[in-house]
Protein backbone atom coordinates (compact mmCIF):
# COMPACT_ATOMS: atom_id res chain seq x y z
CA UNK A 1 0.00 0.00 0.00
CA UNK A 2 1.58 3.32 -1.06
CA UNK A 3 2.30 5.77 1.74
CA UNK A 4 1.38 9.47 1.47
CA UNK A 5 2.52 11.93 4.11
CA UNK A 6 0.57 15.10 4.79
CA UNK A 7 2.41 18.08 6.30
CA UNK A 8 0.36 20.68 8.16
CA UNK A 9 2.25 23.97 8.23
CA UNK A 10 -0.45 26.01 9.94
CA UNK A 11 -0.17 26.82 13.66
CA UNK A 12 -3.95 26.25 13.98
CA UNK A 13 -4.56 22.48 14.29
CA UNK A 14 -8.27 22.61 13.39
CA UNK A 15 -8.21 25.65 11.12
CA UNK A 16 -9.02 26.07 7.44
CA UNK A 17 -5.66 24.74 6.24
CA UNK A 18 -5.99 21.67 8.44
CA UNK A 19 -9.51 20.94 7.19
CA UNK A 20 -8.40 21.09 3.55
CA UNK A 21 -5.44 18.83 4.25
CA UNK A 22 -7.71 16.37 6.04
CA UNK A 23 -9.95 16.22 2.98
CA UNK A 24 -7.01 15.67 0.64
CA UNK A 25 -5.70 12.85 2.85
CA UNK A 26 -9.19 11.39 3.01
CA UNK A 27 -9.23 11.31 -0.78
CA UNK A 28 -5.80 9.67 -0.93
CA UNK A 29 -6.92 7.04 1.55
CA UNK A 30 -10.06 6.35 -0.50
CA UNK A 31 -7.79 5.75 -3.51
CA UNK A 32 -6.06 2.95 -1.60
CA UNK A 33 -3.13 4.70 0.07
CA UNK A 34 -1.90 4.68 3.63
CA UNK A 35 -1.72 8.23 4.98
CA UNK A 36 0.12 9.92 7.83
CA UNK A 37 -0.35 13.47 9.10
CA UNK A 38 2.64 15.41 10.42
CA UNK A 39 1.64 18.52 12.37
CA UNK A 40 4.80 20.60 12.14
CA UNK A 41 3.86 23.00 14.95
CA UNK A 42 3.77 20.04 17.34
CA UNK A 43 7.31 18.94 16.55
CA UNK A 44 10.24 19.68 18.82
CA UNK A 45 12.71 20.95 16.22
CA UNK A 46 15.44 23.53 16.02
CA UNK A 47 16.29 25.67 13.02
CA UNK A 48 19.26 24.66 10.86
CA UNK A 49 22.54 25.67 12.51
CA UNK A 50 24.70 25.13 9.40
CA UNK A 51 26.92 22.68 11.25
CA UNK A 52 27.36 20.73 7.98
CA UNK A 53 27.42 17.38 9.76
CA UNK A 54 25.10 16.25 6.97
CA UNK A 55 27.87 16.73 4.40
CA UNK A 56 29.20 13.35 5.46
CA UNK A 57 26.25 11.74 7.25
CA UNK A 58 22.68 10.71 6.43
CA UNK A 59 21.29 12.53 9.44
CA UNK A 60 21.66 15.75 11.43
CA UNK A 61 23.81 16.38 14.50
CA UNK A 62 20.90 18.20 16.20
CA UNK A 63 19.12 15.54 18.22
CA UNK A 64 15.44 16.46 18.00
CA UNK A 65 12.25 15.19 16.32
CA UNK A 66 13.76 15.55 12.84
CA UNK A 67 15.85 12.44 13.42
CA UNK A 68 12.73 10.26 13.24
CA UNK A 69 11.31 12.30 10.35
CA UNK A 70 14.11 11.65 7.86
CA UNK A 71 13.44 7.91 7.33
CA UNK A 72 9.74 8.62 6.74
CA UNK A 73 10.61 10.98 3.89
CA UNK A 74 13.17 8.62 2.41
CA UNK A 75 10.61 5.83 2.04
CA UNK A 76 7.26 7.61 1.52
CA UNK A 77 5.59 7.38 -1.89
CA UNK A 78 4.26 10.94 -2.15
CA UNK A 79 3.56 14.11 -0.20
CA UNK A 80 0.85 16.69 0.46
CA UNK A 81 2.01 20.01 1.90
CA UNK A 82 -0.59 22.47 3.23
CA UNK A 83 0.23 25.93 4.55
CA UNK A 84 -1.16 29.43 4.92
CA UNK A 85 0.70 32.43 3.51
CA UNK A 86 2.40 34.54 6.18
CA UNK A 87 4.23 37.75 5.21
CA UNK A 88 4.18 36.55 1.58
CA UNK A 89 5.94 33.35 2.60
CA UNK A 90 5.45 30.28 4.77
CA UNK A 91 5.17 30.16 8.59
CA UNK A 92 8.45 30.17 10.50
CA UNK A 93 8.18 26.72 12.08
CA UNK A 94 7.44 25.16 8.70
CA UNK A 95 10.42 26.98 7.18
CA UNK A 96 12.67 25.64 9.92
CA UNK A 97 11.30 22.14 9.24
CA UNK A 98 12.05 22.46 5.51
CA UNK A 99 15.52 23.93 6.09
CA UNK A 100 16.46 20.87 8.13
CA UNK A 101 16.19 18.78 4.95
CA UNK A 102 19.74 19.87 4.16
CA UNK A 103 20.34 16.21 5.07
CA UNK A 104 18.65 15.26 1.77
CA UNK A 105 20.26 18.16 -0.10
CA UNK A 106 23.80 17.17 0.84
CA UNK A 107 23.19 13.51 0.06
CA UNK A 108 21.75 14.32 -3.37
CA UNK A 109 23.81 17.25 -4.60
CA UNK A 110 27.04 17.15 -2.57
CA UNK A 111 27.77 13.41 -2.17
CA UNK A 112 25.72 12.23 -5.18
CA UNK A 113 24.18 9.58 -2.92
CA UNK A 114 20.43 10.40 -2.85
CA UNK A 115 18.48 9.07 0.11
CA UNK A 116 15.54 8.23 -2.18
CA UNK A 117 15.89 5.09 -4.29
CA UNK A 118 15.67 5.40 -8.11
CA UNK A 119 12.53 3.23 -8.13
CA UNK A 120 10.74 5.48 -5.64
CA UNK A 121 11.95 8.64 -7.35
CA UNK A 122 10.19 7.60 -10.58
CA UNK A 123 6.73 7.68 -8.99
CA UNK A 124 6.96 10.22 -6.17
CA UNK A 125 5.11 13.51 -6.51
CA UNK A 126 3.74 16.29 -4.34
CA UNK A 127 0.49 18.20 -3.98
CA UNK A 128 0.69 21.76 -2.64
CA UNK A 129 -2.25 23.38 -0.81
CA UNK A 130 -1.89 27.09 -0.09
CA UNK A 131 -4.25 29.58 1.56
CA UNK A 132 -3.98 33.34 1.59
CA UNK A 133 -6.05 35.88 3.48
CA UNK A 134 -5.40 38.48 0.80
CA UNK A 135 -6.44 38.38 -2.84
CA UNK A 136 -3.58 40.15 -4.60
CA UNK A 137 -1.36 39.29 -7.59
CA UNK A 138 1.63 37.12 -6.75
CA UNK A 139 0.48 36.30 -3.22
CA UNK A 140 1.52 32.64 -3.66
CA UNK A 141 4.82 33.28 -5.45
CA UNK A 142 6.99 32.95 -2.36
CA UNK A 143 5.27 29.89 -0.96
CA UNK A 144 5.33 28.09 -4.30
CA UNK A 145 9.04 28.75 -4.83
CA UNK A 146 9.83 27.36 -1.40
CA UNK A 147 7.57 24.34 -1.98
CA UNK A 148 9.12 23.60 -5.37
CA UNK A 149 12.65 23.76 -3.96
CA UNK A 150 11.69 21.50 -1.05
CA UNK A 151 9.98 18.98 -3.34
CA UNK A 152 13.01 18.80 -5.64
CA UNK A 153 15.40 18.30 -2.74
CA UNK A 154 13.42 15.31 -1.44
CA UNK A 155 12.81 13.91 -4.94
CA UNK A 156 9.05 14.37 -4.84
CA UNK A 157 8.39 16.89 -7.63
CA UNK A 158 5.61 19.48 -7.76
CA UNK A 159 2.60 17.61 -9.20
CA UNK A 160 -0.53 19.61 -8.48
CA UNK A 161 -1.79 22.52 -6.43
CA UNK A 162 -4.84 23.99 -4.74
CA UNK A 163 -4.40 27.71 -4.14
CA UNK A 164 -7.17 29.58 -2.33
CA UNK A 165 -6.96 33.33 -1.84
CA UNK A 166 -9.35 35.82 -0.24
CA UNK A 167 -9.69 33.78 2.97
CA UNK A 168 -10.15 37.01 4.93
CA UNK A 169 -13.50 37.23 3.19
CA UNK A 170 -14.37 33.52 3.10
CA UNK A 171 -13.29 33.11 6.75
CA UNK A 172 -14.72 29.60 7.28
CA UNK A 173 -13.78 26.96 4.70
CA UNK A 174 -16.70 24.79 5.81
CA UNK A 175 -18.98 27.25 4.03
CA UNK A 176 -17.28 26.30 0.75
CA UNK A 177 -18.07 22.66 0.12
CA UNK A 178 -16.81 23.09 -3.44
CA UNK A 179 -13.30 23.82 -2.18
CA UNK A 180 -13.39 20.92 0.27
CA UNK A 181 -14.50 18.66 -2.58
CA UNK A 182 -11.64 19.94 -4.73
CA UNK A 183 -9.14 19.10 -1.97
CA UNK A 184 -10.63 15.62 -1.67
CA UNK A 185 -10.50 15.07 -5.44
CA UNK A 186 -6.91 16.24 -5.71
CA UNK A 187 -5.91 13.90 -2.89
CA UNK A 188 -7.78 11.06 -4.58
CA UNK A 189 -6.07 11.81 -7.90
CA UNK A 190 -2.67 11.76 -6.24
CA UNK A 191 -3.45 8.50 -4.50
CA UNK A 192 -4.90 6.89 -7.64
CA UNK A 193 -1.75 7.77 -9.58
CA UNK A 194 0.15 5.60 -7.10
CA UNK A 195 -2.29 2.74 -6.74
CA UNK A 196 -3.20 2.51 -10.43
CA UNK A 197 -6.82 2.52 -9.38
CA UNK A 198 -9.09 0.72 -11.83
CA UNK A 199 -11.49 3.63 -11.72
CA UNK A 200 -10.09 6.94 -12.91
CA UNK A 201 -13.25 8.85 -12.08
CA UNK A 202 -12.82 11.17 -9.11
CA UNK A 203 -15.14 10.63 -6.20
CA UNK A 204 -16.62 13.60 -4.37
CA UNK A 205 -17.02 13.48 -0.61
CA UNK A 206 -20.54 13.91 0.69
CA UNK A 207 -19.53 15.34 4.05
CA UNK A 208 -17.26 18.08 5.33
Coordinates of N, CA and C in Angstrom, one line a residue:
X1 N 0.9 -1.2 0.0 CA 0.0 0.0 0.0 C 0.9 1.2 0.0
X2 N 0.8 2.1 -1.0 CA 1.6 3.3 -1.1 C 1.3 4.2 0.1
X3 N 2.4 4.9 0.6 CA 2.3 5.8 1.7 C 2.4 7.2 1.3
X4 N 1.4 8.0 1.7 CA 1.4 9.5 1.5 C 1.4 10.2 2.8
X5 N 2.4 11.1 2.9 CA 2.5 11.9 4.1 C 1.9 13.3 3.9
X6 N 1.1 13.8 4.8 CA 0.6 15.1 4.8 C 1.3 16.0 5.8
X7 N 1.7 17.1 5.4 CA 2.4 18.1 6.3 C 1.5 19.3 6.5
X8 N 1.2 19.5 7.8 CA 0.4 20.7 8.2 C 1.3 21.8 8.6
X9 N 1.4 22.9 7.9 CA 2.2 24.0 8.2 C 1.6 25.1 9.0
X10 N 0.3 25.0 9.2 CA -0.5 26.0 9.9 C -0.3 25.8 11.4
X11 N -0.2 26.9 12.2 CA -0.2 26.8 13.7 C -1.5 26.5 14.3
X12 N -2.6 26.5 13.5 CA -4.0 26.3 14.0 C -4.3 24.8 13.6
X13 N -4.4 23.9 14.6 CA -4.6 22.5 14.3 C -5.9 22.1 13.7
X14 N -6.9 22.9 13.9 CA -8.3 22.6 13.4 C -8.8 23.8 12.5
X15 N -7.8 24.5 11.9 CA -8.2 25.7 11.1 C -8.5 25.3 9.7
X16 N -8.6 26.3 8.8 CA -9.0 26.1 7.4 C -8.0 25.2 6.7
X17 N -6.7 25.5 6.9 CA -5.7 24.7 6.2 C -5.7 23.3 6.6
X18 N -5.9 23.0 7.9 CA -6.0 21.7 8.4 C -7.2 20.9 7.9
X19 N -8.3 21.6 7.7 CA -9.5 20.9 7.2 C -9.3 20.6 5.7
X20 N -8.7 21.4 5.0 CA -8.4 21.1 3.6 C -7.4 19.9 3.4
X21 N -6.4 19.9 4.3 CA -5.4 18.8 4.3 C -6.1 17.5 4.6
X22 N -7.0 17.6 5.6 CA -7.7 16.4 6.0 C -8.5 15.8 4.9
X23 N -9.2 16.7 4.1 CA -10.0 16.2 3.0 C -9.1 15.6 1.9
X24 N -7.9 16.2 1.6 CA -7.0 15.7 0.6 C -6.5 14.3 1.1
X25 N -6.2 14.2 2.3 CA -5.7 12.9 2.8 C -6.8 11.8 2.8
X26 N -8.0 12.3 3.1 CA -9.2 11.4 3.0 C -9.3 10.9 1.6
X27 N -9.2 11.7 0.6 CA -9.2 11.3 -0.8 C -8.1 10.3 -1.1
X28 N -6.9 10.6 -0.7 CA -5.8 9.7 -0.9 C -6.0 8.3 -0.3
X29 N -6.6 8.3 0.9 CA -6.9 7.0 1.6 C -8.0 6.3 0.8
X30 N -9.0 7.0 0.3 CA -10.1 6.3 -0.5 C -9.5 5.7 -1.8
X31 N -8.4 6.3 -2.3 CA -7.8 5.7 -3.5 C -6.9 4.5 -3.2
X32 N -6.8 4.2 -1.9 CA -6.1 3.0 -1.6 C -4.7 3.2 -1.0
X33 N -4.4 4.4 -0.5 CA -3.1 4.7 0.1 C -3.2 4.7 1.6
X34 N -2.1 4.4 2.2 CA -1.9 4.7 3.6 C -1.5 6.1 3.8
X35 N -2.0 6.8 4.8 CA -1.7 8.2 5.0 C -1.2 8.5 6.4
X36 N -0.4 9.5 6.5 CA 0.1 9.9 7.8 C 0.2 11.4 7.9
X37 N -0.4 12.0 8.9 CA -0.3 13.5 9.1 C 0.8 13.9 10.0
X38 N 1.6 14.8 9.6 CA 2.6 15.4 10.4 C 2.3 16.9 10.7
X39 N 2.0 17.2 12.0 CA 1.6 18.5 12.4 C 2.9 19.2 12.8
X40 N 3.5 20.0 11.9 CA 4.8 20.6 12.1 C 4.9 21.4 13.4
X41 N 3.8 22.1 13.8 CA 3.9 23.0 14.9 C 4.0 22.2 16.2
X42 N 3.7 20.9 16.2 CA 3.8 20.0 17.3 C 5.1 19.4 17.5
X43 N 6.0 19.6 16.5 CA 7.3 18.9 16.6 C 8.3 19.8 17.4
X44 N 9.1 19.0 18.1 CA 10.2 19.7 18.8 C 11.5 19.7 17.9
X45 N 11.6 20.8 17.2 CA 12.7 20.9 16.2 C 13.4 22.3 16.4
X46 N 14.7 22.3 16.1 CA 15.4 23.5 16.0 C 15.6 24.0 14.6
X47 N 16.0 25.2 14.4 CA 16.3 25.7 13.0 C 17.7 25.2 12.6
X48 N 18.0 25.1 11.3 CA 19.3 24.7 10.9 C 20.4 25.6 11.4
X49 N 21.4 24.9 11.9 CA 22.5 25.7 12.5 C 23.8 25.7 11.6
X50 N 23.6 25.2 10.4 CA 24.7 25.1 9.4 C 26.0 24.5 10.0
X51 N 25.8 23.4 10.7 CA 26.9 22.7 11.2 C 27.6 21.9 10.2
X52 N 26.9 21.5 9.1 CA 27.4 20.7 8.0 C 27.8 19.3 8.3
X53 N 27.2 18.8 9.4 CA 27.4 17.4 9.8 C 26.9 16.5 8.6
X54 N 25.8 17.0 8.0 CA 25.1 16.2 7.0 C 25.9 16.2 5.7
X55 N 27.0 16.9 5.6 CA 27.9 16.7 4.4 C 28.4 15.3 4.3
X56 N 28.6 14.7 5.4 CA 29.2 13.3 5.5 C 28.3 12.3 6.1
X57 N 27.1 12.7 6.5 CA 26.2 11.7 7.2 C 24.8 11.8 6.7
X58 N 24.1 10.8 6.9 CA 22.7 10.7 6.4 C 21.7 11.2 7.5
X59 N 22.2 12.0 8.4 CA 21.3 12.5 9.4 C 21.9 13.9 9.9
X60 N 21.2 14.5 10.9 CA 21.7 15.7 11.4 C 22.3 15.6 12.8
X61 N 23.2 16.4 13.2 CA 23.8 16.4 14.5 C 22.9 16.9 15.6
X62 N 21.9 17.7 15.2 CA 20.9 18.2 16.2 C 19.9 17.1 16.6
X63 N 19.9 16.7 17.8 CA 19.1 15.5 18.2 C 17.7 16.0 18.7
X64 N 16.8 16.1 17.7 CA 15.4 16.5 18.0 C 14.5 15.6 17.2
X65 N 13.3 16.0 17.0 CA 12.3 15.2 16.3 C 12.6 15.0 14.8
X66 N 13.4 15.7 14.2 CA 13.8 15.5 12.8 C 14.4 14.2 12.6
X67 N 15.1 13.7 13.6 CA 15.8 12.4 13.4 C 14.9 11.3 13.0
X68 N 13.7 11.3 13.6 CA 12.7 10.3 13.2 C 11.9 10.6 12.0
X69 N 12.0 11.9 11.5 CA 11.3 12.3 10.4 C 12.0 11.9 9.1
X70 N 13.4 11.9 9.1 CA 14.1 11.6 7.9 C 13.8 10.3 7.2
X71 N 13.8 9.2 8.0 CA 13.4 7.9 7.3 C 12.0 7.9 6.7
X72 N 11.1 8.6 7.3 CA 9.7 8.6 6.7 C 9.8 9.2 5.3
X73 N 10.6 10.3 5.2 CA 10.6 11.0 3.9 C 11.5 10.3 2.9
X74 N 12.4 9.4 3.3 CA 13.2 8.6 2.4 C 12.3 7.5 1.8
X75 N 11.3 7.0 2.5 CA 10.6 5.8 2.0 C 9.1 6.1 1.7
X76 N 8.6 7.3 1.9 CA 7.3 7.6 1.5 C 7.1 7.5 0.0
X77 N 5.8 7.4 -0.5 CA 5.6 7.4 -1.9 C 5.2 8.7 -2.5
X78 N 4.6 9.6 -1.7 CA 4.3 10.9 -2.1 C 3.9 11.8 -1.0
X79 N 3.7 13.1 -1.3 CA 3.6 14.1 -0.2 C 2.5 15.1 -0.5
X80 N 1.8 15.6 0.6 CA 0.9 16.7 0.5 C 1.3 17.7 1.5
X81 N 1.6 18.9 1.0 CA 2.0 20.0 1.9 C 0.9 21.1 1.9
X82 N 0.5 21.5 3.1 CA -0.6 22.5 3.2 C -0.1 23.6 4.2
X83 N -0.2 24.8 3.7 CA 0.2 25.9 4.6 C -0.5 27.2 4.2
X84 N -0.7 28.1 5.2 CA -1.2 29.4 4.9 C 0.0 30.3 4.5
X85 N -0.3 31.4 3.8 CA 0.7 32.4 3.5 C 0.9 33.4 4.7
X86 N 2.1 33.6 5.1 CA 2.4 34.5 6.2 C 3.5 35.5 5.7
X87 N 3.3 36.8 5.7 CA 4.2 37.8 5.2 C 4.8 37.4 3.8
X88 N 3.9 36.9 3.0 CA 4.2 36.5 1.6 C 5.1 35.3 1.5
X89 N 5.2 34.6 2.6 CA 5.9 33.3 2.6 C 5.2 32.3 3.4
X90 N 6.0 31.3 4.0 CA 5.4 30.3 4.8 C 5.7 30.5 6.2
X91 N 4.9 30.0 7.2 CA 5.2 30.2 8.6 C 6.6 29.7 9.0
X92 N 7.1 30.4 10.1 CA 8.4 30.2 10.5 C 8.8 28.7 10.9
X93 N 7.9 28.1 11.6 CA 8.2 26.7 12.1 C 8.3 25.8 10.9
X94 N 7.4 26.0 9.9 CA 7.4 25.2 8.7 C 8.7 25.4 7.9
X95 N 9.2 26.7 7.9 CA 10.4 27.0 7.2 C 11.6 26.3 7.9
X96 N 11.6 26.3 9.2 CA 12.7 25.6 9.9 C 12.7 24.1 9.6
X97 N 11.5 23.6 9.6 CA 11.3 22.1 9.2 C 11.9 21.9 7.9
X98 N 11.5 22.7 6.9 CA 12.0 22.5 5.5 C 13.6 22.7 5.4
X99 N 14.1 23.7 6.1 CA 15.5 23.9 6.1 C 16.3 22.8 6.6
X100 N 15.7 22.0 7.5 CA 16.5 20.9 8.1 C 16.6 19.7 7.1
X101 N 16.0 19.8 6.0 CA 16.2 18.8 4.9 C 17.5 19.0 4.2
X102 N 18.4 19.8 4.7 CA 19.7 19.9 4.2 C 20.4 18.5 4.2
X103 N 19.9 17.6 5.0 CA 20.3 16.2 5.1 C 20.1 15.6 3.7
X104 N 19.0 15.8 3.1 CA 18.7 15.3 1.8 C 19.4 16.0 0.7
X105 N 19.6 17.3 0.9 CA 20.3 18.2 -0.1 C 21.7 17.7 -0.2
X106 N 22.4 17.5 0.9 CA 23.8 17.2 0.8 C 24.0 15.8 0.3
X107 N 23.1 14.9 0.6 CA 23.2 13.5 0.1 C 23.0 13.5 -1.5
X108 N 22.1 14.3 -1.9 CA 21.8 14.3 -3.4 C 22.7 15.1 -4.2
X109 N 23.0 16.3 -3.8 CA 23.8 17.3 -4.6 C 25.3 17.3 -4.2
X110 N 25.6 17.0 -3.0 CA 27.0 17.2 -2.6 C 27.8 15.8 -2.7
X111 N 27.1 14.7 -2.1 CA 27.8 13.4 -2.2 C 27.3 12.6 -3.4
X112 N 26.3 13.0 -4.1 CA 25.7 12.2 -5.2 C 25.3 10.8 -4.7
X113 N 24.7 10.8 -3.5 CA 24.2 9.6 -2.9 C 22.8 9.8 -2.4
X114 N 21.8 10.0 -3.3 CA 20.4 10.4 -2.9 C 19.9 9.4 -1.8
X115 N 19.1 9.9 -0.9 CA 18.5 9.1 0.1 C 17.2 8.4 -0.4
X116 N 16.7 8.8 -1.6 CA 15.5 8.2 -2.2 C 16.0 7.3 -3.3
X117 N 15.5 6.1 -3.3 CA 15.9 5.1 -4.3 C 15.4 5.5 -5.7
X118 N 16.1 5.1 -6.7 CA 15.7 5.4 -8.1 C 14.3 4.9 -8.4
X119 N 13.9 3.8 -7.9 CA 12.5 3.2 -8.1 C 11.5 4.1 -7.5
X120 N 11.7 4.6 -6.3 CA 10.7 5.5 -5.6 C 10.7 6.8 -6.3
X121 N 11.8 7.3 -6.7 CA 11.9 8.6 -7.4 C 11.1 8.7 -8.6
X122 N 11.0 7.6 -9.3 CA 10.2 7.6 -10.6 C 8.7 7.9 -10.4
X123 N 8.2 7.5 -9.2 CA 6.7 7.7 -9.0 C 6.3 8.8 -8.0
X124 N 7.3 9.2 -7.2 CA 7.0 10.2 -6.2 C 6.5 11.6 -6.7
X125 N 5.6 12.2 -6.1 CA 5.1 13.5 -6.5 C 4.5 14.2 -5.3
X126 N 4.3 15.5 -5.5 CA 3.7 16.3 -4.3 C 2.6 17.2 -4.8
X127 N 1.6 17.3 -3.8 CA 0.5 18.2 -4.0 C 0.7 19.4 -3.0
X128 N 0.5 20.6 -3.5 CA 0.7 21.8 -2.6 C -0.7 22.4 -2.4
X129 N -1.0 22.7 -1.2 CA -2.2 23.4 -0.8 C -1.8 24.7 -0.1
X130 N -2.2 25.8 -0.7 CA -1.9 27.1 -0.1 C -3.1 28.0 0.1
X131 N -3.1 28.7 1.2 CA -4.2 29.6 1.6 C -3.7 31.0 1.8
X132 N -4.4 32.0 1.3 CA -4.0 33.3 1.6 C -5.2 34.2 2.0
X133 N -5.0 35.0 3.0 CA -6.1 35.9 3.5 C -6.3 36.9 2.4
X134 N -5.3 37.4 1.8 CA -5.4 38.5 0.8 C -5.7 37.9 -0.6
X135 N -6.2 38.8 -1.4 CA -6.4 38.4 -2.8 C -5.7 39.4 -3.7
X136 N -4.4 39.2 -3.8 CA -3.6 40.2 -4.6 C -2.7 39.4 -5.6
X137 N -2.2 40.0 -6.6 CA -1.4 39.3 -7.6 C -0.1 38.8 -6.9
X138 N 0.4 37.6 -7.2 CA 1.6 37.1 -6.7 C 1.7 36.7 -5.3
X139 N 0.5 36.6 -4.7 CA 0.5 36.3 -3.2 C 1.1 34.9 -2.9
X140 N 1.0 34.0 -3.9 CA 1.5 32.6 -3.7 C 2.9 32.4 -4.2
X141 N 3.5 33.5 -4.8 CA 4.8 33.3 -5.5 C 5.9 32.8 -4.5
X142 N 6.0 33.4 -3.3 CA 7.0 33.0 -2.4 C 6.8 31.5 -1.8
X143 N 5.5 31.2 -1.5 CA 5.3 29.9 -1.0 C 5.5 28.8 -2.0
X144 N 5.1 29.1 -3.2 CA 5.3 28.1 -4.3 C 6.8 27.9 -4.6
X145 N 7.6 28.9 -4.6 CA 9.0 28.8 -4.8 C 9.7 27.9 -3.7
X146 N 9.3 28.2 -2.5 CA 9.8 27.4 -1.4 C 9.4 25.9 -1.5
X147 N 8.1 25.7 -1.8 CA 7.6 24.3 -2.0 C 8.3 23.6 -3.1
X148 N 8.5 24.3 -4.2 CA 9.1 23.6 -5.4 C 10.6 23.2 -5.0
X149 N 11.3 24.1 -4.4 CA 12.6 23.8 -4.0 C 12.7 22.6 -3.0
X150 N 11.8 22.6 -2.0 CA 11.7 21.5 -1.1 C 11.4 20.2 -1.8
X151 N 10.4 20.2 -2.6 CA 10.0 19.0 -3.3 C 11.1 18.4 -4.2
X152 N 11.9 19.3 -4.8 CA 13.0 18.8 -5.6 C 14.1 18.2 -4.8
X153 N 14.4 18.8 -3.6 CA 15.4 18.3 -2.7 C 15.1 16.9 -2.3
X154 N 13.8 16.6 -2.0 CA 13.4 15.3 -1.4 C 13.0 14.4 -2.5
X155 N 13.2 14.7 -3.8 CA 12.8 13.9 -4.9 C 11.3 13.5 -5.0
X156 N 10.5 14.5 -4.7 CA 9.1 14.4 -4.8 C 8.5 15.6 -5.6
X157 N 8.6 15.7 -6.9 CA 8.4 16.9 -7.6 C 7.0 17.5 -7.5
X158 N 6.9 18.7 -7.8 CA 5.6 19.5 -7.8 C 4.7 18.8 -8.8
X159 N 3.5 18.3 -8.3 CA 2.6 17.6 -9.2 C 1.3 18.4 -9.4
X160 N 0.8 18.9 -8.4 CA -0.5 19.6 -8.5 C -0.6 20.6 -7.4
X161 N -1.6 21.5 -7.5 CA -1.8 22.5 -6.4 C -3.3 22.9 -6.2
X162 N -3.5 23.4 -5.0 CA -4.8 24.0 -4.7 C -4.5 25.3 -4.0
X163 N -4.7 26.4 -4.7 CA -4.4 27.7 -4.1 C -5.7 28.5 -3.9
X164 N -5.9 28.9 -2.7 CA -7.2 29.6 -2.3 C -6.8 30.9 -1.7
X165 N -7.2 32.0 -2.4 CA -7.0 33.3 -1.8 C -8.3 33.9 -1.3
X166 N -8.2 35.1 -0.8 CA -9.3 35.8 -0.2 C -10.0 35.1 1.0
X167 N -9.2 34.5 1.8 CA -9.7 33.8 3.0 C -10.2 34.8 4.0
X168 N -9.7 36.0 4.0 CA -10.2 37.0 4.9 C -11.6 37.3 4.7
X169 N -12.1 37.1 3.5 CA -13.5 37.2 3.2 C -14.3 35.9 3.4
X170 N -13.7 34.8 2.9 CA -14.4 33.5 3.1 C -14.5 33.2 4.6
X171 N -13.4 33.4 5.3 CA -13.3 33.1 6.8 C -13.4 31.6 7.1
X172 N -14.5 31.0 6.8 CA -14.7 29.6 7.3 C -14.8 28.7 6.1
X173 N -13.8 27.8 5.9 CA -13.8 27.0 4.7 C -14.9 26.0 4.7
X174 N -15.6 25.7 5.8 CA -16.7 24.8 5.8 C -17.9 25.4 5.1
X175 N -17.9 26.6 4.8 CA -19.0 27.2 4.0 C -18.7 27.1 2.5
X176 N -17.6 26.5 2.2 CA -17.3 26.3 0.7 C -17.1 24.8 0.5
X177 N -18.2 24.1 0.4 CA -18.1 22.7 0.1 C -17.4 22.4 -1.2
X178 N -17.5 23.3 -2.2 CA -16.8 23.1 -3.4 C -15.3 23.0 -3.3
X179 N -14.7 23.8 -2.4 CA -13.3 23.8 -2.2 C -12.9 22.6 -1.4
X180 N -13.7 22.2 -0.5 CA -13.4 20.9 0.3 C -13.4 19.7 -0.7
X181 N -14.4 19.7 -1.6 CA -14.5 18.7 -2.6 C -13.3 18.7 -3.5
X182 N -12.8 19.8 -3.9 CA -11.6 19.9 -4.7 C -10.4 19.4 -4.0
X183 N -10.3 19.7 -2.7 CA -9.1 19.1 -2.0 C -9.2 17.6 -1.9
X184 N -10.4 17.1 -1.7 CA -10.6 15.6 -1.7 C -10.3 15.0 -3.0
X185 N -10.7 15.6 -4.1 CA -10.5 15.1 -5.4 C -9.0 15.1 -5.8
X186 N -8.3 16.2 -5.4 CA -6.9 16.2 -5.7 C -6.1 15.2 -4.9
X187 N -6.5 15.0 -3.7 CA -5.9 13.9 -2.9 C -6.2 12.5 -3.5
X188 N -7.4 12.3 -3.9 CA -7.8 11.1 -4.6 C -7.0 10.9 -5.8
X189 N -6.8 11.9 -6.7 CA -6.1 11.8 -7.9 C -4.6 11.4 -7.6
X190 N -4.0 12.1 -6.6 CA -2.7 11.8 -6.2 C -2.6 10.3 -5.8
X191 N -3.5 9.9 -5.0 CA -3.5 8.5 -4.5 C -3.7 7.5 -5.6
X192 N -4.6 7.8 -6.5 CA -4.9 6.9 -7.6 C -3.7 6.8 -8.6
X193 N -2.9 7.8 -8.7 CA -1.8 7.8 -9.6 C -0.7 6.8 -9.0
X194 N -0.8 6.5 -7.7 CA 0.1 5.6 -7.1 C -0.4 4.2 -7.1
X195 N -1.7 4.1 -6.9 CA -2.3 2.7 -6.7 C -2.8 2.2 -8.1
X196 N -2.7 2.9 -9.1 CA -3.2 2.5 -10.4 C -4.6 2.0 -10.3
X197 N -5.4 2.9 -9.6 CA -6.8 2.5 -9.4 C -7.5 2.2 -10.7
X198 N -8.4 1.1 -10.6 CA -9.1 0.7 -11.8 C -10.1 1.8 -12.3
X199 N -10.6 2.6 -11.4 CA -11.5 3.6 -11.7 C -10.8 4.9 -11.7
X200 N -10.8 5.6 -12.8 CA -10.1 6.9 -12.9 C -11.0 8.1 -12.6
X201 N -12.3 7.8 -12.4 CA -13.2 8.8 -12.1 C -13.1 9.3 -10.6
X202 N -13.0 10.6 -10.4 CA -12.8 11.2 -9.1 C -14.1 11.1 -8.3
X203 N -14.0 10.7 -7.1 CA -15.1 10.6 -6.2 C -15.2 11.9 -5.4
X204 N -16.4 12.4 -5.1 CA -16.6 13.6 -4.4 C -17.2 13.3 -3.0
X205 N -16.6 13.8 -2.0 CA -17.0 13.5 -0.6 C -18.4 14.1 -0.4
X206 N -19.2 13.4 0.4 CA -20.5 13.9 0.7 C -20.6 14.8 1.9
X207 N -19.5 14.6 2.8 CA -19.5 15.3 4.1 C -18.3 16.2 4.2
X208 N -18.4 17.2 5.1 CA -17.3 18.1 5.3 C -16.2 17.4 6.2

